Amino acid sequence: MINQPTNIPNFFLKVIHDLPRTFVILGVLFGSLGLIMEYSSRSATWDAVEVEVTVIEVDTKLGESGRVYRPVFAYKEFDRQLAVYRGNTWISPKPHEVGDVVPGFYDYATGEIISLKMIEHVRIMGQILVVSGVIATLLGASLLGWRRYKAPPKILK
């Protein structure tokens, strides 16, 4: 069946036939990625202390869909030296300007510093992916169910 040549109308019929399964698979994938993002944004604050952090630099690079930004945060502990953290989260639009003092979290064990705005950005993206995943999965499952309901019954001989 796979090696048979196909024409354009037949190709579109095959694509439409597999669309519900594709919705279910993509829905589960998006939902899983969203849950991972949600978990990572929440776990960033578990062992951290809420502090005021200073933006000392904003890295910029050209991403796939335009310019993206990564703030570099610093936190001065009472009797220790300045802790500087350059994260791995690139976002757009620019979340902070150089010199901003913003609420954030500092993990003494790992040295990780992240602002509350960055955490909220990741959390919102995760929630969007979870909602999109649930909608796509439900749509695909309902289309598969409708197809099964509308299919003529098989007669056993």
CSV table of N, CA and C in Angstrom, one decimal:
chain,number,residue,atom,x,y,z
A,1,MET,N,0.8,-1.2,0.0
A,1,MET,CA,0.0,0.0,0.0
A,1,MET,C,0.8,1.3,0.0
A,2,ILE,N,1.9,1.3,0.7
A,2,ILE,CA,2.8,2.5,0.8
A,2,ILE,C,3.4,2.8,-0.5
A,3,ASN,N,3.8,1.7,-1.2
A,3,ASN,CA,4.6,2.0,-2.5
A,3,ASN,C,3.7,2.3,-3.7
A,4,GLN,N,2.4,2.3,-3.5
A,4,GLN,CA,1.5,2.7,-4.6
A,4,GLN,C,1.6,4.2,-4.9
A,5,PRO,N,1.6,4.5,-6.1
A,5,PRO,CA,1.6,6.0,-6.4
A,5,PRO,C,0.2,6.6,-6.1
A,6,THR,N,0.3,7.8,-5.7
A,6,THR,CA,-1.0,8.5,-5.2
A,6,THR,C,-1.2,9.7,-6.0
A,7,ASN,N,-2.4,10.1,-6.1
A,7,ASN,CA,-2.7,11.4,-6.8
A,7,ASN,C,-3.1,12.4,-5.7
A,8,ILE,N,-3.2,13.7,-6.1
A,8,ILE,CA,-3.5,14.7,-5.1
A,8,ILE,C,-4.8,14.5,-4.3
A,9,PRO,N,-5.9,14.2,-5.0
A,9,PRO,CA,-7.1,14.1,-4.2
A,9,PRO,C,-7.0,12.9,-3.2
A,10,ASN,N,-6.4,11.8,-3.6
A,10,ASN,CA,-6.2,10.6,-2.8
A,10,ASN,C,-5.3,11.0,-1.6
A,11,PHE,N,-4.3,11.8,-1.8
A,11,PHE,CA,-3.4,12.2,-0.7
A,11,PHE,C,-4.2,13.0,0.3
A,12,PHE,N,-5.0,14.0,-0.1
A,12,PHE,CA,-5.8,14.8,0.8
A,12,PHE,C,-6.8,13.9,1.6
A,13,LEU,N,-7.4,12.9,1.0
A,13,LEU,CA,-8.3,12.0,1.7
A,13,LEU,C,-7.5,11.3,2.8
A,14,LYS,N,-6.3,10.8,2.5
A,14,LYS,CA,-5.5,10.1,3.5
A,14,LYS,C,-5.1,11.1,4.7
A,15,VAL,N,-4.8,12.3,4.4
A,15,VAL,CA,-4.5,13.3,5.4
A,15,VAL,C,-5.7,13.5,6.3
A,16,ILE,N,-6.8,13.7,5.7
A,16,ILE,CA,-8.0,14.0,6.5
A,16,ILE,C,-8.4,12.8,7.3
A,17,HIS,N,-8.2,11.6,6.8
A,17,HIS,CA,-8.5,10.4,7.5
A,17,HIS,C,-7.6,10.3,8.8
A,18,ASP,N,-6.3,10.7,8.7
A,18,ASP,CA,-5.4,10.6,9.8
A,18,ASP,C,-5.4,11.8,10.7
A,19,LEU,N,-6.2,12.8,10.4
A,19,LEU,CA,-6.2,14.1,11.2
A,19,LEU,C,-6.6,13.9,12.6
A,20,PRO,N,-7.6,13.1,13.0
A,20,PRO,CA,-8.0,12.9,14.4
A,20,PRO,C,-6.8,12.3,15.2
A,21,ARG,N,-6.2,11.3,14.6
A,21,ARG,CA,-5.0,10.7,15.4
A,21,ARG,C,-3.9,11.7,15.5
A,22,THR,N,-3.7,12.5,14.5
A,22,THR,CA,-2.7,13.6,14.6
A,22,THR,C,-3.0,14.6,15.7
A,23,PHE,N,-4.3,15.0,15.8
A,23,PHE,CA,-4.7,15.9,16.9
A,23,PHE,C,-4.4,15.2,18.3
A,24,VAL,N,-4.8,14.0,18.4
A,24,VAL,CA,-4.5,13.3,19.7
A,24,VAL,C,-3.1,13.3,20.0
A,25,ILE,N,-2.2,12.9,19.1
A,25,ILE,CA,-0.8,12.8,19.4
A,25,ILE,C,-0.2,14.2,19.7
A,26,LEU,N,-0.5,15.2,18.8
A,26,LEU,CA,0.0,16.5,19.1
A,26,LEU,C,-0.6,17.1,20.4
A,27,GLY,N,-1.8,16.8,20.7
A,27,GLY,CA,-2.4,17.3,22.0
A,27,GLY,C,-1.7,16.7,23.2
A,28,VAL,N,-1.4,15.4,23.2
A,28,VAL,CA,-0.6,14.8,24.3
A,28,VAL,C,0.8,15.4,24.3
A,29,LEU,N,1.4,15.6,23.2
A,29,LEU,CA,2.8,16.2,23.2
A,29,LEU,C,2.8,17.6,23.7
A,30,PHE,N,1.8,18.4,23.2
A,30,PHE,CA,1.8,19.8,23.7
A,30,PHE,C,1.4,19.9,25.2
A,31,GLY,N,0.5,19.0,25.6
A,31,GLY,CA,0.1,19.0,27.1
A,31,GLY,C,1.3,18.6,27.9
A,32,SER,N,2.1,17.6,27.5
A,32,SER,CA,3.2,17.1,28.2
A,32,SER,C,4.3,18.2,28.3
A,33,LEU,N,4.6,18.9,27.2
A,33,LEU,CA,5.5,20.0,27.2
A,33,LEU,C,5.1,21.1,28.2
A,34,GLY,N,3.8,21.4,28.1
A,34,GLY,CA,3.3,22.4,29.0
A,34,GLY,C,3.4,22.1,30.5
A,35,LEU,N,3.1,20.8,30.8
A,35,LEU,CA,3.3,20.4,32.2
A,35,LEU,C,4.7,20.4,32.6
A,36,ILE,N,5.6,20.1,31.7
A,36,ILE,CA,7.1,20.2,32.1
A,36,ILE,C,7.5,21.6,32.3
A,37,MET,N,7.0,22.5,31.5
A,37,MET,CA,7.3,24.0,31.7
A,37,MET,C,6.7,24.5,33.0
A,38,GLU,N,5.5,24.0,33.3
A,38,GLU,CA,4.8,24.5,34.5
A,38,GLU,C,5.6,23.9,35.7
A,39,TYR,N,6.0,22.7,35.7
A,39,TYR,CA,6.7,22.1,36.8
A,39,TYR,C,8.1,22.8,37.0
A,40,SER,N,8.8,23.1,35.9
A,40,SER,CA,10.1,23.8,36.0
A,40,SER,C,9.9,25.2,36.5
A,41,SER,N,8.9,25.9,36.2
A,41,SER,CA,8.7,27.2,36.7
A,41,SER,C,8.3,27.2,38.2
A,42,ARG,N,7.6,26.2,38.6
A,42,ARG,CA,7.3,26.1,40.0
A,42,ARG,C,8.5,25.6,40.8
A,43,SER,N,9.2,24.7,40.3
A,43,SER,CA,10.4,24.1,41.0
A,43,SER,C,11.5,25.1,41.2
A,44,ALA,N,11.5,26.1,40.4
A,44,ALA,CA,12.6,27.2,40.5
A,44,ALA,C,12.5,27.9,41.8
A,45,THR,N,11.3,27.9,42.4
A,45,THR,CA,11.2,28.7,43.7
A,45,THR,C,11.1,27.8,44.9
A,46,TRP,N,11.2,26.5,44.8
A,46,TRP,CA,11.1,25.6,46.0
A,46,TRP,C,12.2,25.9,47.0
A,47,ASP,N,13.4,25.9,46.5
A,47,ASP,CA,14.6,26.0,47.4
A,47,ASP,C,15.1,27.4,47.4
A,48,ALA,N,14.5,28.3,46.8
A,48,ALA,CA,15.0,29.7,46.7
A,48,ALA,C,14.3,30.6,47.7
A,49,VAL,N,15.0,31.7,47.9
A,49,VAL,CA,14.6,32.8,48.8
A,49,VAL,C,14.1,33.9,47.9
A,50,GLU,N,13.0,34.5,48.3
A,50,GLU,CA,12.6,35.7,47.5
A,50,GLU,C,13.4,36.9,47.9
A,51,VAL,N,14.0,37.6,46.9
A,51,VAL,CA,14.9,38.7,47.2
A,51,VAL,C,14.6,39.7,46.1
A,52,GLU,N,15.3,40.9,46.2
A,52,GLU,CA,15.3,41.9,45.2
A,52,GLU,C,16.6,41.7,44.4
A,53,VAL,N,16.5,41.5,43.1
A,53,VAL,CA,17.6,41.3,42.2
A,53,VAL,C,17.8,42.5,41.3
A,54,THR,N,19.0,42.7,40.9
A,54,THR,CA,19.4,43.8,40.0
A,54,THR,C,19.7,43.2,38.6
A,55,VAL,N,19.2,43.8,37.6
A,55,VAL,CA,19.5,43.5,36.2
A,55,VAL,C,20.8,44.2,35.8
A,56,ILE,N,21.9,43.5,35.6
A,56,ILE,CA,23.2,44.1,35.3
A,56,ILE,C,23.5,44.1,33.8
A,57,GLU,N,22.8,43.3,33.1
A,57,GLU,CA,23.0,43.2,31.6
A,57,GLU,C,21.8,42.5,31.0
A,58,VAL,N,21.6,42.8,29.7
A,58,VAL,CA,20.6,42.1,29.0
A,58,VAL,C,21.2,41.6,27.7
A,59,ASP,N,21.4,40.3,27.6
A,59,ASP,CA,22.0,39.7,26.3
A,59,ASP,C,20.9,39.7,25.3
A,60,THR,N,21.3,39.9,24.0
A,60,THR,CA,20.4,39.9,22.9
A,60,THR,C,20.9,39.0,21.8
A,61,LYS,N,20.0,38.3,21.1
A,61,LYS,CA,20.4,37.5,19.9
A,61,LYS,C,19.2,37.5,19.0
A,62,LEU,N,19.4,37.2,17.8
A,62,LEU,CA,18.4,37.1,16.8
A,62,LEU,C,17.9,35.6,16.8
A,63,GLY,N,16.6,35.5,17.1
A,63,GLY,CA,16.0,34.1,17.2
A,63,GLY,C,15.3,33.8,15.9
A,64,GLU,N,14.5,32.7,15.9
A,64,GLU,CA,13.8,32.3,14.7
A,64,GLU,C,12.7,33.3,14.3
A,65,SER,N,12.1,33.9,15.3
A,65,SER,CA,11.0,34.8,15.0
A,65,SER,C,11.3,36.3,15.5
A,66,GLY,N,12.5,36.6,15.4
A,66,GLY,CA,12.9,38.0,15.8
A,66,GLY,C,13.9,38.0,17.0
A,67,ARG,N,14.0,39.2,17.6
A,67,ARG,CA,15.0,39.4,18.6
A,67,ARG,C,14.5,38.8,19.9
A,68,VAL,N,15.4,38.1,20.6
A,68,VAL,CA,15.1,37.5,22.0
A,68,VAL,C,16.1,38.0,23.0
A,69,TYR,N,15.7,38.0,24.3
A,69,TYR,CA,16.5,38.6,25.3
A,69,TYR,C,16.7,37.7,26.5
A,70,ARG,N,17.9,37.8,27.2
A,70,ARG,CA,18.2,37.1,28.4
A,70,ARG,C,18.8,38.0,29.4
A,71,PRO,N,18.1,38.4,30.4
A,71,PRO,CA,18.6,39.2,31.4
A,71,PRO,C,19.7,38.5,32.3
A,72,VAL,N,20.7,39.3,32.7
A,72,VAL,CA,21.7,38.7,33.6
A,72,VAL,C,21.4,39.4,35.0
A,73,PHE,N,21.2,38.6,36.0
A,73,PHE,CA,20.8,39.1,37.3
A,73,PHE,C,22.0,39.0,38.3
A,74,ALA,N,22.0,39.9,39.2
A,74,ALA,CA,23.0,40.0,40.3
A,74,ALA,C,22.2,40.2,41.6
A,75,TYR,N,22.8,39.6,42.7
A,75,TYR,CA,22.3,39.7,44.0
A,75,TYR,C,23.4,39.8,45.0
A,76,LYS,N,23.4,40.9,45.8
A,76,LYS,CA,24.5,41.1,46.8
A,76,LYS,C,24.0,40.6,48.1
A,77,GLU,N,24.7,39.5,48.6
A,77,GLU,CA,24.4,38.9,49.9
A,77,GLU,C,25.0,39.8,50.9
A,78,PHE,N,24.6,39.7,52.2
A,78,PHE,CA,25.0,40.5,53.2
A,78,PHE,C,26.5,40.5,53.4
A,79,ASP,N,27.1,39.4,53.7
A,79,ASP,CA,28.5,39.3,54.0
A,79,ASP,C,29.3,38.6,52.9
A,80,ARG,N,28.7,38.3,51.8
A,80,ARG,CA,29.4,37.6,50.7
A,80,ARG,C,29.5,38.5,49.5
A,81,GLN,N,30.2,38.0,48.5
A,81,GLN,CA,30.4,38.8,47.3
A,81,GLN,C,29.2,38.8,46.4
A,82,LEU,N,29.2,39.5,45.4
A,82,LEU,CA,28.1,39.7,44.4
A,82,LEU,C,27.9,38.4,43.7
A,83,ALA,N,26.7,37.9,43.7
A,83,ALA,CA,26.3,36.6,43.0
A,83,ALA,C,25.7,37.1,41.7
A,84,VAL,N,26.2,36.6,40.5
A,84,VAL,CA,25.8,36.9,39.2
A,84,VAL,C,25.3,35.6,38.5
A,85,TYR,N,24.2,35.7,37.9
A,85,TYR,CA,23.6,34.5,37.2
A,85,TYR,C,23.1,34.9,35.8
A,86,ARG,N,23.6,34.1,34.8
A,86,ARG,CA,23.2,34.3,33.4
A,86,ARG,C,22.4,33.0,33.1
A,87,GLY,N,21.1,33.1,33.1
A,87,GLY,CA,20.2,31.9,32.8
A,87,GLY,C,20.3,31.4,31.4
A,88,ASN,N,19.4,30.5,31.2
A,88,ASN,CA,19.3,29.9,29.8
A,88,ASN,C,18.0,30.1,29.2
A,89,THR,N,17.2,31.0,29.8
A,89,THR,CA,15.8,31.3,29.2
A,89,THR,C,15.9,32.6,28.4
A,90,TRP,N,15.6,32.4,27.1
A,90,TRP,CA,15.6,33.6,26.2
A,90,TRP,C,14.1,33.9,25.9
A,91,ILE,N,13.7,35.1,26.0
A,91,ILE,CA,12.3,35.5,25.8
A,91,ILE,C,12.1,36.8,25.0
A,92,SER,N,11.0,37.0,24.5
A,92,SER,CA,10.6,38.2,23.8
A,92,SER,C,9.2,38.5,24.2
A,93,PRO,N,8.8,39.7,24.5
A,93,PRO,CA,9.6,41.0,24.5
A,93,PRO,C,10.6,41.1,25.6
A,94,LYS,N,11.4,42.1,25.6
A,94,LYS,CA,12.4,42.3,26.6
A,94,LYS,C,11.8,42.5,28.0
A,95,PRO,N,12.1,41.6,28.9
A,95,PRO,CA,11.4,41.6,30.2
A,95,PRO,C,11.9,42.7,31.1
A,96,HIS,N,13.2,43.1,31.1
A,96,HIS,CA,13.8,44.0,32.0
A,96,HIS,C,14.8,44.9,31.3
A,97,GLU,N,15.0,46.1,31.8
A,97,GLU,CA,16.1,47.0,31.3
A,97,GLU,C,17.3,46.9,32.3
A,98,VAL,N,18.5,47.2,31.8
A,98,VAL,CA,19.6,47.3,32.6
A,98,VAL,C,19.4,48.3,33.8
A,99,GLY,N,19.8,47.9,35.0
A,99,GLY,CA,19.6,48.7,36.1
A,99,GLY,C,18.3,48.5,36.9
A,100,ASP,N,17.4,47.8,36.3
A,100,ASP,CA,16.1,47.5,37.0
A,100,ASP,C,16.4,46.7,38.3
A,101,VAL,N,15.7,47.0,39.4
A,101,VAL,CA,15.7,46.2,40.6
A,101,VAL,C,14.3,45.6,40.7
A,102,VAL,N,14.2,44.2,40.6
A,102,VAL,CA,13.0,43.5,40.4
A,102,VAL,C,12.9,42.4,41.5
A,103,PRO,N,11.6,42.0,41.8
A,103,PRO,CA,11.5,40.9,42.7
A,103,PRO,C,11.9,39.6,42.0
A,104,GLY,N,12.6,38.8,42.7
A,104,GLY,CA,13.1,37.5,42.1
A,104,GLY,C,13.4,36.5,43.2
A,105,PHE,N,14.0,35.4,42.8
A,105,PHE,CA,14.4,34.3,43.7
A,105,PHE,C,15.8,34.0,43.5
A,106,TYR,N,16.5,33.7,44.7
A,106,TYR,CA,17.9,33.3,44.7
A,106,TYR,C,18.0,32.0,45.4
A,107,ASP,N,18.6,31.0,44.8
A,107,ASP,CA,18.9,29.7,45.4
A,107,ASP,C,20.3,29.7,45.9
A,108,TYR,N,20.5,29.7,47.2
A,108,TYR,CA,21.9,29.7,47.8
A,108,TYR,C,22.7,28.5,47.4
A,109,ALA,N,22.0,27.3,47.2
A,109,ALA,CA,22.8,26.1,46.9
A,109,ALA,C,23.3,26.1,45.5
A,110,THR,N,22.5,26.5,44.5
A,110,THR,CA,22.9,26.4,43.1
A,110,THR,C,23.4,27.8,42.6
A,111,GLY,N,23.1,28.9,43.2
A,111,GLY,CA,23.5,30.2,42.7
A,111,GLY,C,22.6,30.7,41.7
A,112,GLU,N,21.5,30.0,41.4
A,112,GLU,CA,20.5,30.4,40.4
A,112,GLU,C,19.7,31.6,40.9
A,113,ILE,N,19.6,32.6,40.0
A,113,ILE,CA,18.8,33.8,40.2
A,113,ILE,C,17.8,34.0,39.1
A,114,ILE,N,16.5,34.2,39.4
A,114,ILE,CA,15.5,34.4,38.4
A,114,ILE,C,14.5,35.4,38.9
A,115,SER,N,14.0,36.2,38.0
A,115,SER,CA,13.0,37.2,38.4
A,115,SER,C,11.6,36.6,38.4
A,116,LEU,N,10.8,37.2,39.1
A,116,LEU,CA,9.4,36.8,39.2
A,116,LEU,C,8.7,36.9,37.8
A,117,LYS,N,9.1,37.9,37.0
A,117,LYS,CA,8.5,38.1,35.7
A,117,LYS,C,8.9,37.0,34.8
A,118,MET,N,10.1,36.6,34.8
A,118,MET,CA,10.6,35.5,34.0
A,118,MET,C,9.8,34.2,34.4
A,119,ILE,N,9.7,33.9,35.7
A,119,ILE,CA,8.9,32.7,36.1
A,119,ILE,C,7.5,32.8,35.6
A,120,GLU,N,6.9,33.9,35.7
A,120,GLU,CA,5.5,34.1,35.2
A,120,GLU,C,5.4,33.9,33.7
A,121,HIS,N,6.4,34.3,33.0
A,121,HIS,CA,6.4,34.2,31.5
A,121,HIS,C,6.4,32.7,31.2
A,122,VAL,N,7.3,31.9,31.8
A,122,VAL,CA,7.4,30.5,31.5
A,122,VAL,C,6.1,29.8,32.0
A,123,ARG,N,5.5,30.2,33.1
A,123,ARG,CA,4.3,29.6,33.6
A,123,ARG,C,3.2,29.8,32.6
A,124,ILE,N,3.0,31.0,32.1
A,124,ILE,CA,1.9,31.3,31.2
A,124,ILE,C,2.1,30.5,29.9
A,125,MET,N,3.3,30.4,29.4
A,125,MET,CA,3.6,29.6,28.2
A,125,MET,C,3.2,28.1,28.4
A,126,GLY,N,3.5,27.6,29.6
A,126,GLY,CA,3.2,26.3,30.0
A,126,GLY,C,1.7,26.1,30.0
A,127,GLN,N,1.0,27.0,30.6
A,127,GLN,CA,-0.5,26.9,30.7
A,127,GLN,C,-1.1,27.0,29.3
A,128,ILE,N,-0.6,27.8,28.4
A,128,ILE,CA,-1.1,27.9,27.1
A,128,ILE,C,-0.9,26.5,26.4
A,129,LEU,N,0.2,25.9,26.5
A,129,LEU,CA,0.5,24.6,25.9
A,129,LEU,C,-0.4,23.5,26.5
A,130,VAL,N,-0.6,23.5,27.8
A,130,VAL,CA,-1.5,22.5,28.4
A,130,VAL,C,-2.9,22.7,27.9
A,131,VAL,N,-3.5,23.9,27.9
A,131,VAL,CA,-4.8,24.1,27.4
A,131,VAL,C,-4.9,23.7,25.9
A,132,SER,N,-4.0,24.1,25.1
A,132,SER,CA,-4.0,23.7,23.7
A,132,SER,C,-3.9,22.2,23.5
A,133,GLY,N,-3.1,21.6,24.4
A,133,GLY,CA,-3.0,20.1,24.3
A,133,GLY,C,-4.3,19.4,24.7
A,134,VAL,N,-4.9,19.9,25.7
A,134,VAL,CA,-6.2,19.3,26.1
A,134,VAL,C,-7.3,19.5,25.1
A,135,ILE,N,-7.3,20.7,24.5
A,135,ILE,CA,-8.3,21.0,23.4
A,135,ILE,C,-8.1,20.1,22.2
A,136,ALA,N,-6.8,20.0,21.8
A,136,ALA,CA,-6.5,19.1,20.6
A,136,ALA,C,-6.8,17.7,20.9
A,137,THR,N,-6.4,17.2,22.1
A,137,THR,CA,-6.7,15.8,22.4
A,137,THR,C,-8.2,15.5,22.4
A,138,LEU,N,-8.9,16.4,23.1
A,138,LEU,CA,-10.4,16.2,23.1
A,138,LEU,C,-11.0,16.3,21.7
A,139,LEU,N,-10.6,17.2,20.9
A,139,LEU,CA,-11.1,17.3,19.5
A,139,LEU,C,-10.8,16.0,18.7
A,140,GLY,N,-9.5,15.6,18.8
A,140,GLY,CA,-9.1,14.3,18.1
A,140,GLY,C,-9.9,13.1,18.6
A,141,ALA,N,-10.0,13.0,19.9
A,141,ALA,CA,-10.7,11.9,20.5
A,141,ALA,C,-12.2,11.9,20.1
A,142,SER,N,-12.8,13.1,20.1
A,142,SER,CA,-14.2,13.2,19.7
A,142,SER,C,-14.4,12.9,18.2
A,143,LEU,N,-13.5,13.3,17.4
A,143,LEU,CA,-13.6,13.0,16.0
A,143,LEU,C,-13.4,11.5,15.7
A,144,LEU,N,-12.5,10.8,16.5
A,144,LEU,CA,-12.4,9.4,16.4
A,144,LEU,C,-13.6,8.7,16.9
A,145,GLY,N,-14.2,9.2,17.9
A,145,GLY,CA,-15.4,8.6,18.5
A,145,GLY,C,-16.6,8.8,17.5
A,146,TRP,N,-16.7,9.9,16.9
A,146,TRP,CA,-17.8,10.2,15.9
A,146,TRP,C,-17.6,9.3,14.7
A,147,ARG,N,-16.4,9.1,14.3
A,147,ARG,CA,-16.1,8.3,13.1
A,147,ARG,C,-16.6,6.8,13.4
A,148,ARG,N,-16.2,6.4,14.6
A,148,ARG,CA,-16.6,5.0,15.0
A,148,ARG,C,-18.1,4.9,15.2
A,149,TYR,N,-18.8,5.9,15.7
A,149,TYR,CA,-20.2,5.9,15.8
A,149,TYR,C,-20.9,5.9,14.5
A,150,LYS,N,-20.4,6.7,13.5
A,150,LYS,CA,-21.0,6.8,12.2
A,150,LYS,C,-20.7,5.6,11.3
A,151,ALA,N,-19.7,4.9,11.6
A,151,ALA,CA,-19.3,3.8,10.8
A,151,ALA,C,-20.4,2.7,10.7
A,152,PRO,N,-20.6,2.1,9.6
A,152,PRO,CA,-21.6,1.0,9.6
A,152,PRO,C,-21.1,-0.2,10.4
A,153,PRO,N,-22.0,-0.9,11.0
A,153,PRO,CA,-21.6,-2.0,11.8
A,153,PRO,C,-21.1,-3.1,11.0
A,154,LYS,N,-20.1,-3.8,11.5
A,154,LYS,CA,-19.5,-4.9,10.8
A,154,LYS,C,-20.3,-6.2,11.0
A,155,ILE,N,-20.6,-6.9,10.0
A,155,ILE,CA,-21.4,-8.1,10.1
A,155,ILE,C,-20.4,-9.3,10.0
A,156,LEU,N,-20.5,-10.1,11.1
A,156,LEU,CA,-19.7,-11.3,11.1
A,156,LEU,C,-20.3,-12.4,10.4
A,157,LYS,N,-19.5,-13.2,9.6
A,157,LYS,CA,-20.1,-14.3,8.8
A,157,LYS,C,-19.7,-15.6,9.5
